[in-house]
Structures are given as C-alpha cells and as structure tokens.
Amino acid sequence: MVSRRPHLSIGRNSLKIGGVDTKSLAERYGTPLYVTDLGRVLERFDEAKAALTARYPDVLIAFAYKSNSTFQVVSALARRGAGATIVSVAGIETARRAGVAPKDMVFDGPSKSKEELAAAIKAGVGMINAESVQEARDVDALSHSLSVKGARIGFRVNFDIRAETHAGLATGGREHKFGVARREVIQFCRREAQKLRSARVVGLHSHVGSQVADPEVFRRQTEEMVGLAEELEATGTEVAELNLGGGLGFPYTKEDKELPIGYYAEATAGSFARSSWSGRTRLVFELGRWVVADSTVLLTKVNYVKSAGKVRWALVDAGMNDFIRPALYGAYHEIVPAWTSSAERSAWRYDVAGPVCESTDVFGRGRRLGVRLSQGDILAILDAGAYGSSMSSTYNMRPLTAVATVEDGDSALVSPRGWPPGWKARPRQRPRSG
Ligand code: LLP
C-alpha cells in the first residue's frame, strides 16, 4: 500500500507540501530542489516511538543519519528525543551539534579506521558496535592509549538471518561482510572480555538489512539477541543494551508489502517485553528510512520533451547524481506533476530522465502523468526523503542539490546548491626557470 501522505495535496497540475505551493518553492529556490516537511518527519518519529514504548518503555530510537543528514531534520529529531546512529566522524560532530547526548549515539560500520574509532572513543559515544573481534581489541587498545576509561563496545552479531529485500540492501547472511559470528562473540566474551584494560563489552547489535517488511525476520532477530544475551551472562558479560538495528521497509509502490509500525513494534519490542531479558536492558532502534521516506519530494524542471522511436522522453534538470536510488537499485518512485503550463488532460506516457550521459539516469519509465508536458513544467519525485539528498553527489561536476524545508506554512533554504570541489581551482603556476 502506498503511504497516505497526509502532508501532500496532489492536484492535476499543482502540488503542495505542508501547505506550501511547490511551484513557488521552485521559483524561489531553483531546481533541482529537495523539499522536506519537518512536521511530517516528527509525526512519523512520534508514531514509531509511541508504538515501541507502548510495548516496552525503555526505548531509544537512534535515527540513522545516513538516511537523511539534513541538519534541520536531525536536530528537530534530536529535540524530540532521538539519538543518532552515525558512521563517520562528521556524523559524530553533526549529532553533537544537533544536541544528541553522547550516550545516545551509536557508532556503526564494518570497516572503521583507527582515526574514526579514536574520535568515537574521545566523544564518549554510547556504543561502538564492533564488527570483528579484532575491532573490539582495537577499541580497547585505543581507549587505553587515549586514557579514556569505559569505552562501550557492542558486538554486531551476524545471526545468518536472510531477509527478503533487494540484494544490495541485504546484510544479514553469514557470508556478508557485516557483523561477527555468534560463536566468535561467545568465545571472545569467555576468553578476553574480562581482561580488557579500558573498554567494556556492554551491548549487542544486529541489523539484517534495509527495506524489510517481514515481521518474522524481526521476531527471529529479537529472539536470537535475547538467547545470546542469556548465554553471555554465564561468561560474566552483562548485556545492558540490545540494539535491533533499523531496516523497517517503506511501501514505495502499491505492490510493496507494508509492515505497519504496530506490527513491527510487536515483533521487536513486544517479543522482547515477553522475554527473559525484559527489564534488563535498554532497547535501541536505528530506524532511518521509515521515519523520513515520505517527508520529502524532489522538484525538478522539464528541460526538454522529445520523442525517440516509441518513447516520449521528459528530460529533467535532476540527474542520478541528485537522486541515485532508481539508477542504483532500480527503485520505483512515484512521479507527479508539481506544476504544468497546460492543464489539458492527456493519457500520454513519459520516460522521465536526467541530464547525465548514462542510460541508467532514468527516474521512471512509461509514466502516465495525466497532463501533457512542456518545457519549464515542474515534476515532483515522491518519497525521496530517505537516501535521497544524503546520497547525492557532484558527479558530472554538477552542483550538489539544494534542500529546503517547510514548517508551519513557511519555507527555508537549509542547504544551498553547492559547487563540486575544485571547480574554481586555478591551474598551478609553473615555477619560473632560470
Ligand atoms: N543500521 C545499520 C547498521 C545500517 O546499515 C542501516 C542502513 C540502518 C541502520 C538504517 O536502515 P533503514 O531503517 O534506513 O532501513 N541506500 C539504500 C539503503 C542502504 C541502507 C544502509 N544501511 C537505499 O537507498 O535504499
């Protein structure tokens, strides 16, 4: 089922987001332009928080910054009580500036550098999720050399749980690069954990993939985590934090399965509340996509309309560098007219594509938009809030896409169009000889 999108009003040739007319936003700030409704982000966050805490009170949603790192988004979430799941030094700094307490930060990633680990240790991040036993040893050695006592290690455990999702988004299988095998975690806790000099193993983490809609996957993951926490107790390792990752899917198409938030909460927080470990740990969730996916549209202007064989192309000013999900995963995103010069109805279908010289730079094929398009019209690519602006780049030396927010009927340009690094570089002066 496609999300209800109560914050959008979609007319035949007009689109409003958060009550603000998108044509005026495109005129004011230019295109391509991401527009995020901050109220919608908070509404989804509140919904998730309420569903989880109704089943288990001690819950932290550490929002996955990689899904949307717009500062106004992450700081609004922080003010609402969200923690931060981050994977880089800039992520730590952003979370700090957004007002997230270090204890509510989670540092993830399968291949962290020593510099990144040191930054996380110095910042006092609440949980550094190690993805190998060597990484746990490194965290200990680094915190010892930095004279930081009590760096907190979690193990990202690979339970070999296979979730049905796009192959590029699955992370839970045994052979994947993610996590540590259960057996190795037990062995480490038995032989080494008590001997650590400065760090402590205090948590377990698991994330089986993104865009997952099967409640059984989440239930099994929760049960595996509880089982392992029980087993670790015998080794003297007290698990004080269970992190169930993110991954809750969002229905981009009518055919996509939707796992309602209440069912997700039941499979995770609900199962946990009924388990032997209930009351003994904080439950952490690293939701990203579900919170922000439908908060944002990407506005793009039609540069040219042309026919090629049987295909009618609408060539727009956003490219795969601005929004890469369709090119990278074959992802479907609904496209609607935001404003068209002609309101005449039309059954014409369009292939909507960008300016980059690659055949994958296509946002949608055979789309019936209900109107006939012409130069200067504005289209909106919907549900672009997760992994949209955060994955944009300056490929083709195109400027980094601008981001605007709307809130209480007002708008602001929060991330201006950025030029690619080096575009103004002067040729190096040759040293004068002689
Ligand atoms: N935690 C970990 C360890 C992760 O790797 C991820 C996402 C999340 C949490 C957040 O997952 P979410 O709730 O957003 O599904 N670029 C892809 C998605 C990549 C997901 C990477 N990891 C896309 O556009 O679909």
CSV table of C-alpha atoms and ligand atoms in Angstrom, one decimal:
chain,number,residue,atom,x,y,z
A,1,MET,CA,0.0,0.0,0.0
A,2,VAL,CA,1.3,3.4,-0.9
A,3,SER,CA,1.7,5.7,2.1
A,4,ARG,CA,-1.2,8.0,2.8
A,5,ARG,CA,1.0,11.1,2.6
A,6,PRO,CA,-1.3,13.4,4.5
A,7,HIS,CA,1.2,16.3,4.2
A,8,LEU,CA,0.9,16.4,0.4
A,9,SER,CA,-2.0,17.7,-1.6
A,10,ILE,CA,-1.7,16.4,-5.2
A,11,GLY,CA,-3.8,18.2,-7.8
A,12,ARG,CA,-3.7,17.6,-11.5
A,13,ASN,CA,-1.2,20.3,-12.1
A,14,SER,CA,-0.4,21.6,-8.6
A,15,LEU,CA,1.3,20.1,-5.6
A,16,LYS,CA,1.5,21.4,-2.1
A,17,ILE,CA,3.7,20.1,0.6
A,18,GLY,CA,3.0,21.0,4.2
A,19,GLY,CA,0.5,23.5,2.8
A,20,VAL,CA,3.2,25.3,0.7
A,21,ASP,CA,2.9,25.5,-3.1
A,22,THR,CA,5.8,23.7,-4.7
A,23,LYS,CA,5.8,26.0,-7.8
A,24,SER,CA,6.6,29.0,-5.6
A,25,LEU,CA,9.3,26.9,-3.9
A,26,ALA,CA,10.9,26.0,-7.3
A,27,GLU,CA,10.7,29.7,-8.4
A,28,ARG,CA,12.2,30.9,-5.2
A,29,TYR,CA,15.0,28.4,-4.7
A,30,GLY,CA,15.5,27.0,-8.1
A,31,THR,CA,15.6,23.3,-9.2
A,32,PRO,CA,16.5,20.6,-8.7
A,33,LEU,CA,15.4,21.0,-5.1
A,34,TYR,CA,14.6,18.6,-2.3
A,35,VAL,CA,11.8,19.9,-0.1
A,36,THR,CA,11.3,18.3,3.3
A,37,ASP,CA,8.2,18.7,5.5
A,38,LEU,CA,9.7,18.8,9.0
A,39,GLY,CA,6.3,18.3,10.6
A,40,ARG,CA,5.9,15.0,8.7
A,41,VAL,CA,9.3,13.8,9.9
A,42,LEU,CA,8.3,14.4,13.5
A,43,GLU,CA,4.9,12.8,13.0
A,44,ARG,CA,6.4,9.6,11.8
A,45,PHE,CA,9.0,9.7,14.6
A,46,ASP,CA,6.3,10.1,17.2
A,47,GLU,CA,4.3,7.3,15.7
A,48,ALA,CA,7.3,4.9,15.8
A,49,LYS,CA,8.2,6.0,19.4
A,50,ALA,CA,4.7,5.6,20.6
A,51,ALA,CA,4.3,2.1,19.1
A,52,LEU,CA,7.6,0.9,20.5
A,53,THR,CA,7.3,2.4,24.0
A,54,ALA,CA,3.7,1.1,24.3
A,55,ARG,CA,5.2,-2.4,24.3
A,56,TYR,CA,8.5,-1.7,26.2
A,57,PRO,CA,9.2,1.6,28.0
A,58,ASP,CA,13.0,1.8,27.8
A,59,VAL,CA,13.5,2.6,24.1
A,60,LEU,CA,15.9,4.8,22.2
A,61,ILE,CA,15.4,5.5,18.5
A,62,ALA,CA,18.8,6.4,17.3
A,63,PHE,CA,17.9,7.8,14.0
A,64,ALA,CA,20.1,6.6,11.1
A,65,TYR,CA,21.8,9.8,9.9
A,66,LYS,CA,22.8,8.1,6.7
A,67,SER,CA,19.2,8.0,5.5
A,68,ASN,CA,18.9,11.8,5.8
A,69,SER,CA,21.6,14.0,7.2
A,70,THR,CA,20.0,17.4,6.6
A,71,PHE,CA,20.9,19.3,9.8
A,72,GLN,CA,17.4,20.7,10.3
A,73,VAL,CA,16.0,17.2,10.1
A,74,VAL,CA,18.4,15.6,12.6
A,75,SER,CA,18.3,18.5,15.0
A,76,ALA,CA,14.4,18.5,15.0
A,77,LEU,CA,14.6,14.8,15.7
A,78,ALA,CA,17.2,15.3,18.5
A,79,ARG,CA,14.9,17.9,20.2
A,80,ARG,CA,12.2,15.2,20.1
A,81,GLY,CA,14.4,12.8,21.9
A,82,ALA,CA,16.0,10.9,19.1
A,83,GLY,CA,19.5,9.5,19.4
A,84,ALA,CA,21.9,9.2,16.5
A,85,THR,CA,23.2,6.2,14.5
A,86,ILE,CA,26.3,7.5,12.8
A,87,VAL,CA,29.1,6.0,10.7
A,88,SER,CA,31.6,8.8,10.3
A,89,VAL,CA,33.5,11.5,12.2
A,90,ALA,CA,31.3,14.2,10.6
A,91,GLY,CA,28.3,12.2,11.8
A,92,ILE,CA,29.6,12.4,15.4
A,93,GLU,CA,30.1,16.1,15.1
A,94,THR,CA,26.7,16.6,13.5
A,95,ALA,CA,24.9,14.7,16.2
A,96,ARG,CA,26.8,16.7,18.9
A,97,ARG,CA,25.8,19.9,17.3
A,98,ALA,CA,22.2,18.7,16.9
A,99,GLY,CA,22.2,18.3,20.7
A,100,VAL,CA,22.3,14.5,21.0
A,101,ALA,CA,23.9,13.3,24.2
A,102,PRO,CA,26.9,11.1,23.6
A,103,LYS,CA,25.2,8.2,25.5
A,104,ASP,CA,22.5,8.3,22.8
A,105,MET,CA,25.0,8.0,19.9
A,106,VAL,CA,25.7,4.7,18.2
A,107,PHE,CA,28.7,4.3,16.0
A,108,ASP,CA,28.4,1.6,13.3
A,109,GLY,CA,30.3,0.4,10.3
A,110,PRO,CA,32.0,-2.7,9.1
A,111,SER,CA,35.4,-1.1,8.4
A,112,LYS,CA,36.2,1.7,10.8
A,113,SER,CA,39.6,3.4,10.6
A,114,LYS,CA,41.7,3.9,13.7
A,115,GLU,CA,41.0,7.7,13.4
A,116,GLU,CA,37.3,7.1,13.4
A,117,LEU,CA,37.4,4.8,16.4
A,118,ALA,CA,39.6,7.3,18.3
A,119,ALA,CA,37.1,10.1,17.5
A,120,ALA,CA,34.2,7.9,18.8
A,121,ILE,CA,36.1,7.0,21.9
A,122,LYS,CA,37.0,10.6,22.6
A,123,ALA,CA,33.4,11.7,22.1
A,124,GLY,CA,32.2,9.2,24.6
A,125,VAL,CA,29.8,7.6,22.1
A,126,GLY,CA,27.3,5.4,24.0
A,127,MET,CA,28.0,2.3,21.9
A,128,ILE,CA,30.7,1.4,19.4
A,129,ASN,CA,29.4,-1.6,17.5
A,130,ALA,CA,32.4,-3.8,16.7
A,131,GLU,CA,32.1,-5.9,13.6
A,132,SER,CA,35.1,-8.2,14.3
A,133,VAL,CA,36.8,-9.3,17.5
A,134,GLN,CA,39.9,-7.5,16.3
A,135,GLU,CA,37.9,-4.3,16.3
A,136,ALA,CA,36.9,-4.9,19.9
A,137,ARG,CA,40.6,-5.3,20.8
A,138,ASP,CA,41.4,-2.2,18.9
A,139,VAL,CA,38.8,-0.1,20.7
A,140,ASP,CA,40.3,-1.3,24.0
A,141,ALA,CA,43.9,-0.6,23.0
A,142,LEU,CA,43.0,2.8,21.6
A,143,SER,CA,41.0,3.9,24.6
A,144,HIS,CA,43.8,2.7,26.8
A,145,SER,CA,46.3,4.8,24.9
A,146,LEU,CA,43.9,7.8,24.9
A,147,SER,CA,43.5,7.3,28.7
A,148,VAL,CA,39.7,7.0,28.3
A,149,LYS,CA,38.1,4.7,30.7
A,150,GLY,CA,34.9,2.8,30.0
A,151,ALA,CA,34.6,2.9,26.2
A,152,ARG,CA,31.5,1.0,25.5
A,153,ILE,CA,31.6,-1.9,23.0
A,154,GLY,CA,28.7,-3.6,21.4
A,155,PHE,CA,29.1,-6.6,19.1
A,156,ARG,CA,27.2,-6.5,15.8
A,157,VAL,CA,26.2,-10.1,15.6
A,158,ASN,CA,25.7,-11.9,12.3
A,159,PHE,CA,22.9,-14.5,13.0
A,160,ASP,CA,22.7,-15.6,9.4
A,161,ILE,CA,19.2,-14.2,9.1
A,162,ARG,CA,18.2,-13.7,5.5
A,163,ALA,CA,15.7,-11.0,4.8
A,164,GLU,CA,13.8,-10.7,1.6
A,165,THR,CA,14.9,-7.5,0.1
A,166,HIS,CA,16.9,-6.1,-2.8
A,167,ALA,CA,20.3,-7.9,-2.9
A,168,GLY,CA,22.1,-4.6,-2.4
A,169,LEU,CA,20.2,-4.0,0.8
A,170,ALA,CA,20.6,-7.4,2.5
A,171,THR,CA,23.2,-7.6,5.2
A,172,GLY,CA,22.3,-10.5,7.5
A,173,GLY,CA,23.7,-13.5,5.7
A,174,ARG,CA,26.6,-15.5,7.1
A,175,GLU,CA,28.9,-14.6,4.1
A,176,HIS,CA,28.1,-10.9,4.2
A,177,LYS,CA,30.8,-8.5,5.3
A,178,PHE,CA,28.7,-7.4,8.3
A,179,GLY,CA,29.0,-8.5,11.9
A,180,VAL,CA,30.7,-11.2,14.0
A,181,ALA,CA,29.6,-14.8,14.1
A,182,ARG,CA,27.7,-15.7,17.3
A,183,ARG,CA,30.3,-18.4,18.2
A,184,GLU,CA,33.1,-15.8,18.0
A,185,VAL,CA,31.3,-13.4,20.2
A,186,ILE,CA,30.8,-16.1,22.9
A,187,GLN,CA,34.4,-17.1,22.6
A,188,PHE,CA,35.6,-13.5,23.0
A,189,CYS,CA,33.5,-12.9,26.0
A,190,ARG,CA,34.7,-16.1,27.6
A,191,ARG,CA,38.4,-15.6,27.0
A,192,GLU,CA,39.1,-11.9,26.6
A,193,ALA,CA,36.2,-9.6,27.6
A,194,GLN,CA,37.1,-9.6,31.3
A,195,LYS,CA,40.7,-8.8,30.6
A,196,LEU,CA,40.1,-5.6,28.6
A,197,ARG,CA,42.0,-2.7,30.1
A,198,SER,CA,39.9,0.3,29.3
A,199,ALA,CA,36.8,-0.8,27.3
A,200,ARG,CA,33.9,-3.0,28.2
A,201,VAL,CA,31.5,-5.1,26.2
A,202,VAL,CA,28.1,-3.9,27.2
A,203,GLY,CA,25.8,-4.5,24.3
A,204,LEU,CA,24.7,-6.5,21.3
A,205,HIS,CA,23.6,-5.2,17.9
A,206,SER,CA,22.1,-6.7,14.8
A,207,HIS,CA,20.8,-5.2,11.6
A,208,VAL,CA,19.7,-7.6,8.9
A,209,GLY,CA,19.1,-5.3,6.0
A,210,SER,CA,17.0,-2.4,4.8
A,211,GLN,CA,13.6,-2.2,3.3
A,212,VAL,CA,12.4,-5.3,5.2
A,213,ALA,CA,8.7,-6.0,5.6
A,214,ASP,CA,8.5,-9.4,7.1
A,215,PRO,CA,7.7,-9.4,10.8
A,216,GLU,CA,9.2,-12.9,11.2
A,217,VAL,CA,12.6,-11.6,10.4
A,218,PHE,CA,12.4,-9.0,13.2
A,219,ARG,CA,10.9,-11.5,15.7
A,220,ARG,CA,13.6,-14.0,15.0
A,221,GLN,CA,16.3,-11.4,15.3
A,222,THR,CA,14.9,-10.3,18.7
A,223,GLU,CA,14.8,-13.9,19.9
A,224,GLU,CA,18.3,-14.6,18.8
A,225,MET,CA,19.6,-11.5,20.6
A,226,VAL,CA,17.9,-12.5,23.9
A,227,GLY,CA,19.2,-16.0,23.5
A,228,LEU,CA,22.7,-14.7,23.1
A,229,ALA,CA,22.4,-12.2,26.0
A,230,GLU,CA,21.4,-15.1,28.2
A,231,GLU,CA,24.4,-17.2,27.1
A,232,LEU,CA,26.8,-14.3,27.6
A,233,GLU,CA,25.7,-13.8,31.2
A,234,ALA,CA,27.5,-17.1,32.0
A,235,THR,CA,30.7,-15.6,30.7
A,236,GLY,CA,30.4,-12.7,33.1
A,237,THR,CA,29.3,-10.2,30.3
A,238,GLU,CA,26.2,-8.3,31.3
A,239,VAL,CA,24.4,-7.1,28.3
A,240,ALA,CA,22.9,-3.7,29.2
A,241,GLU,CA,21.9,-2.6,25.7
A,242,LEU,CA,20.2,-4.5,22.9
A,243,ASN,CA,20.3,-2.8,19.5
A,244,LEU,CA,17.8,-4.2,17.0
A,245,GLY,CA,19.1,-2.0,14.1
A,246,GLY,CA,16.8,-0.4,11.6
A,247,GLY,CA,15.5,-1.8,8.3
A,248,LEU,CA,11.8,-1.3,8.5
A,249,GLY,CA,10.5,-1.1,5.0
A,250,PHE,CA,8.5,1.7,3.3
A,251,PRO,CA,5.9,0.9,0.6
A,252,TYR,CA,7.0,2.9,-2.4
A,253,THR,CA,4.5,1.2,-4.7
A,254,LYS,CA,1.1,-0.2,-4.4
A,255,GLU,CA,2.6,-3.7,-4.8
A,256,ASP,CA,5.2,-3.2,-2.0
A,257,LYS,CA,4.3,-5.1,1.2
A,258,GLU,CA,3.8,-2.8,4.1
A,259,LEU,CA,4.6,-3.8,7.7
A,260,PRO,CA,2.5,-1.4,9.8
A,261,ILE,CA,4.5,0.2,12.6
A,262,GLY,CA,2.4,-1.6,15.3
A,263,TYR,CA,3.2,-5.0,13.9
A,264,TYR,CA,6.9,-4.1,13.7
A,265,ALA,CA,6.8,-2.9,17.3
A,266,GLU,CA,5.1,-6.1,18.3
A,267,ALA,CA,7.7,-8.3,16.6
A,268,THR,CA,10.5,-6.4,18.2
A,269,ALA,CA,9.7,-4.5,21.5
A,270,GLY,CA,6.6,-6.8,22.1
A,271,SER,CA,8.6,-10.0,21.8
A,272,PHE,CA,11.4,-8.6,23.9
A,273,ALA,CA,9.0,-7.5,26.6
A,274,ARG,CA,7.8,-11.1,26.9
A,275,SER,CA,11.3,-12.5,27.0
A,276,SER,CA,13.5,-13.4,29.9
A,277,TRP,CA,15.7,-10.3,29.3
A,278,SER,CA,12.8,-7.9,29.7
A,279,GLY,CA,13.6,-5.0,32.1
A,280,ARG,CA,17.3,-5.7,32.0
A,281,THR,CA,18.3,-3.6,29.0
A,282,ARG,CA,17.5,-0.5,27.0
A,283,LEU,CA,16.3,-1.4,23.5
A,284,VAL,CA,17.8,0.7,20.7
A,285,PHE,CA,16.4,1.0,17.3
A,286,GLU,CA,18.3,2.5,14.3
A,287,LEU,CA,15.4,3.4,12.1
A,288,GLY,CA,16.1,5.7,9.2
A,289,ARG,CA,14.0,5.1,6.1
A,290,TRP,CA,10.6,4.6,7.8
A,291,VAL,CA,10.9,7.9,9.6
A,292,VAL,CA,11.9,10.1,6.7
A,293,ALA,CA,10.9,8.4,3.4
A,294,ASP,CA,7.7,10.2,2.6
A,295,SER,CA,8.7,13.6,4.2
A,296,THR,CA,10.4,14.8,1.1
A,297,VAL,CA,9.8,15.5,-2.6
A,298,LEU,CA,12.4,16.2,-5.2
A,299,LEU,CA,11.3,19.0,-7.5
A,300,THR,CA,12.7,19.0,-11.0
A,301,LYS,CA,12.1,21.2,-14.1
A,302,VAL,CA,11.5,19.8,-17.6
A,303,ASN,CA,14.2,20.9,-19.8
A,304,TYR,CA,13.1,19.2,-23.0
A,305,VAL,CA,10.3,16.9,-24.2
A,306,LYS,CA,11.2,14.8,-27.2
A,307,SER,CA,10.2,11.6,-29.0
A,308,ALA,CA,12.7,8.8,-29.8
A,309,GLY,CA,11.1,5.9,-31.6
A,310,LYS,CA,8.1,4.9,-29.5
A,311,VAL,CA,9.4,6.6,-26.4
A,312,ARG,CA,8.4,10.1,-25.3
A,313,TRP,CA,11.1,11.5,-23.1
A,314,ALA,CA,10.7,14.1,-20.4
A,315,LEU,CA,14.2,15.3,-19.8
A,316,VAL,CA,14.5,17.0,-16.5
A,317,ASP,CA,17.1,19.0,-14.7
A,318,ALA,CA,17.7,16.5,-11.8
A,319,GLY,CA,20.1,13.7,-12.5
A,320,MET,CA,21.3,10.4,-11.0
A,321,ASN,CA,23.8,12.5,-9.0
A,322,ASP,CA,21.0,14.2,-7.3
A,323,PHE,CA,18.9,11.1,-6.6
A,324,ILE,CA,20.5,7.8,-7.3
A,325,ARG,CA,18.0,5.2,-6.0
A,326,PRO,CA,16.4,4.5,-9.3
A,327,ALA,CA,19.7,4.1,-11.1
A,328,LEU,CA,21.4,2.1,-8.3
A,329,TYR,CA,18.6,-0.3,-7.2
A,330,GLY,CA,16.0,0.0,-9.9
A,331,ALA,CA,13.9,1.7,-7.2
A,332,TYR,CA,10.4,2.9,-8.1
A,333,HIS,CA,9.4,6.3,-7.0
A,334,GLU,CA,6.1,7.9,-7.9
A,335,ILE,CA,6.3,11.0,-10.1
A,336,VAL,CA,3.6,13.6,-10.2
A,337,PRO,CA,3.3,17.0,-11.9
A,338,ALA,CA,4.0,19.8,-9.5
A,339,TRP,CA,3.0,22.5,-11.9
A,340,THR,CA,2.3,22.4,-15.7
A,341,SER,CA,1.6,25.2,-18.0
A,342,SER,CA,-1.2,23.3,-19.6
A,343,ALA,CA,-3.9,21.7,-17.6
A,344,GLU,CA,-5.2,19.8,-20.6
A,345,ARG,CA,-5.7,16.1,-19.7
A,346,SER,CA,-3.6,13.6,-21.5
A,347,ALA,CA,-3.0,9.9,-21.4
A,348,TRP,CA,0.5,10.2,-22.8
A,349,ARG,CA,3.2,8.2,-21.1
A,350,TYR,CA,6.6,9.6,-20.5
A,351,ASP,CA,10.0,8.2,-19.7
A,352,VAL,CA,11.4,10.7,-17.2
A,353,ALA,CA,15.2,11.0,-17.3
A,354,GLY,CA,18.0,13.3,-16.2
A,355,PRO,CA,20.9,15.1,-17.9
A,356,VAL,CA,23.7,12.6,-17.1
A,357,CYS,CA,25.2,10.7,-20.0
A,358,GLU,CA,24.4,7.3,-18.7
A,359,SER,CA,21.5,5.1,-19.7
A,360,THR,CA,20.6,4.4,-16.0
A,361,ASP,CA,20.0,8.1,-15.4
A,362,VAL,CA,16.2,7.5,-15.6
A,363,PHE,CA,13.7,8.2,-12.9
A,364,GLY,CA,10.7,6.4,-14.3
A,365,ARG,CA,9.5,4.7,-17.5
A,366,GLY,CA,6.2,4.8,-19.2
A,367,ARG,CA,4.7,7.2,-16.5
A,368,ARG,CA,1.3,8.5,-17.1
A,369,LEU,CA,1.2,11.9,-15.5
A,370,GLY,CA,-2.3,12.9,-16.5
A,371,VAL,CA,-1.2,16.0,-18.4
A,372,ARG,CA,0.8,16.9,-21.5
A,373,LEU,CA,4.3,18.1,-20.5
A,374,SER,CA,6.1,21.1,-22.0
A,375,GLN,CA,9.4,22.9,-21.4
A,376,GLY,CA,9.5,24.6,-18.0
A,377,ASP,CA,7.0,22.4,-16.3
A,378,ILE,CA,7.9,21.1,-12.8
A,379,LEU,CA,7.7,17.5,-11.7
A,380,ALA,CA,8.0,16.0,-8.2
A,381,ILE,CA,9.6,12.7,-7.4
A,382,LEU,CA,7.9,11.5,-4.3
A,383,ASP,CA,9.1,9.7,-1.2
A,384,ALA,CA,12.6,10.9,-1.7
A,385,GLY,CA,13.3,11.6,2.0
A,386,ALA,CA,15.4,8.5,2.7
A,387,TYR,CA,18.7,8.0,0.9
A,388,GLY,CA,17.9,11.0,-1.4
A,389,SER,CA,19.9,14.1,-0.6
A,390,SER,CA,22.2,12.0,1.7
A,391,MET,CA,23.4,10.0,-1.3
A,392,SER,CA,23.6,12.9,-3.7
A,393,SER,CA,26.9,13.8,-5.3
A,394,THR,CA,28.6,16.2,-7.7
A,395,TYR,CA,29.1,13.6,-10.4
A,396,ASN,CA,29.5,15.3,-13.8
A,397,MET,CA,30.7,18.3,-11.9
A,398,ARG,CA,27.1,19.2,-11.2
A,399,PRO,CA,26.3,21.3,-8.2
A,400,LEU,CA,25.2,19.4,-5.1
A,401,THR,CA,21.4,19.6,-4.9
A,402,ALA,CA,19.8,22.2,-2.7
A,403,VAL,CA,17.5,21.3,0.2
A,404,ALA,CA,14.6,23.4,1.5
A,405,THR,CA,12.4,22.7,4.4
A,406,VAL,CA,8.8,23.6,5.1
A,407,GLU,CA,7.4,24.0,8.6
A,408,ASP,CA,4.2,25.7,9.8
A,409,GLY,CA,3.5,27.0,6.3
A,410,ASP,CA,6.9,28.7,5.9
A,411,SER,CA,9.9,27.6,3.9
A,412,ALA,CA,13.7,28.0,4.2
A,413,LEU,CA,16.6,27.0,2.1
A,414,VAL,CA,18.7,25.0,4.5
A,415,SER,CA,21.3,23.6,2.2
A,416,PRO,CA,22.2,25.8,-0.7
A,417,ARG,CA,23.3,24.4,-4.1
A,418,GLY,CA,27.0,23.5,-3.7
A,419,TRP,CA,29.6,23.5,-6.4
A,420,PRO,CA,31.8,20.5,-6.8
A,421,PRO,CA,35.2,20.6,-5.1
A,422,GLY,CA,37.8,22.1,-7.3
A,423,TRP,CA,35.6,23.7,-9.8
A,424,LYS,CA,37.2,27.0,-9.3
A,425,ALA,CA,40.8,25.7,-9.0
A,426,ARG,CA,43.4,27.7,-10.8
A,427,PRO,CA,46.0,26.0,-12.9
A,428,ARG,CA,49.2,25.7,-10.8
A,429,GLN,CA,51.7,28.3,-11.7
A,430,ARG,CA,54.8,26.7,-13.2
A,431,PRO,CA,57.9,27.7,-11.3
A,432,ARG,CA,59.9,30.1,-13.3
A,433,SER,CA,63.1,28.6,-14.5
A,434,GLY,CA,66.3,30.5,-14.8
B,1,LLP,N1,21.7,0.5,10.9
B,1,LLP,C1,22.6,0.0,10.1
B,1,LLP,C2,23.8,-0.7,10.7
B,1,LLP,C3,22.5,0.2,8.7
B,1,LLP,O1,23.4,-0.2,7.9
B,1,LLP,C4,21.4,0.9,8.2
B,1,LLP,C5,21.2,1.2,6.8
B,1,LLP,C6,20.4,1.4,9.1
B,1,LLP,C7,20.6,1.1,10.5
B,1,LLP,C8,19.2,2.1,8.7
B,1,LLP,O2,18.4,1.3,8.0
B,1,LLP,P1,16.9,1.8,7.5
B,1,LLP,O3,16.0,1.9,8.7
B,1,LLP,O4,17.1,3.2,6.9
B,1,LLP,O5,16.5,0.8,6.5
B,1,LLP,N2,20.9,3.4,0.2
B,1,LLP,C9,19.9,2.3,0.3
B,1,LLP,C10,19.7,1.9,1.8
B,1,LLP,C11,21.0,1.5,2.4
B,1,LLP,C12,20.9,1.1,3.9
B,1,LLP,C13,22.2,1.1,4.6
B,1,LLP,N3,22.1,0.8,5.9
B,1,LLP,C14,18.6,2.7,-0.3
B,1,LLP,O6,18.5,3.8,-0.9
B,1,LLP,O7,17.6,2.0,-0.2
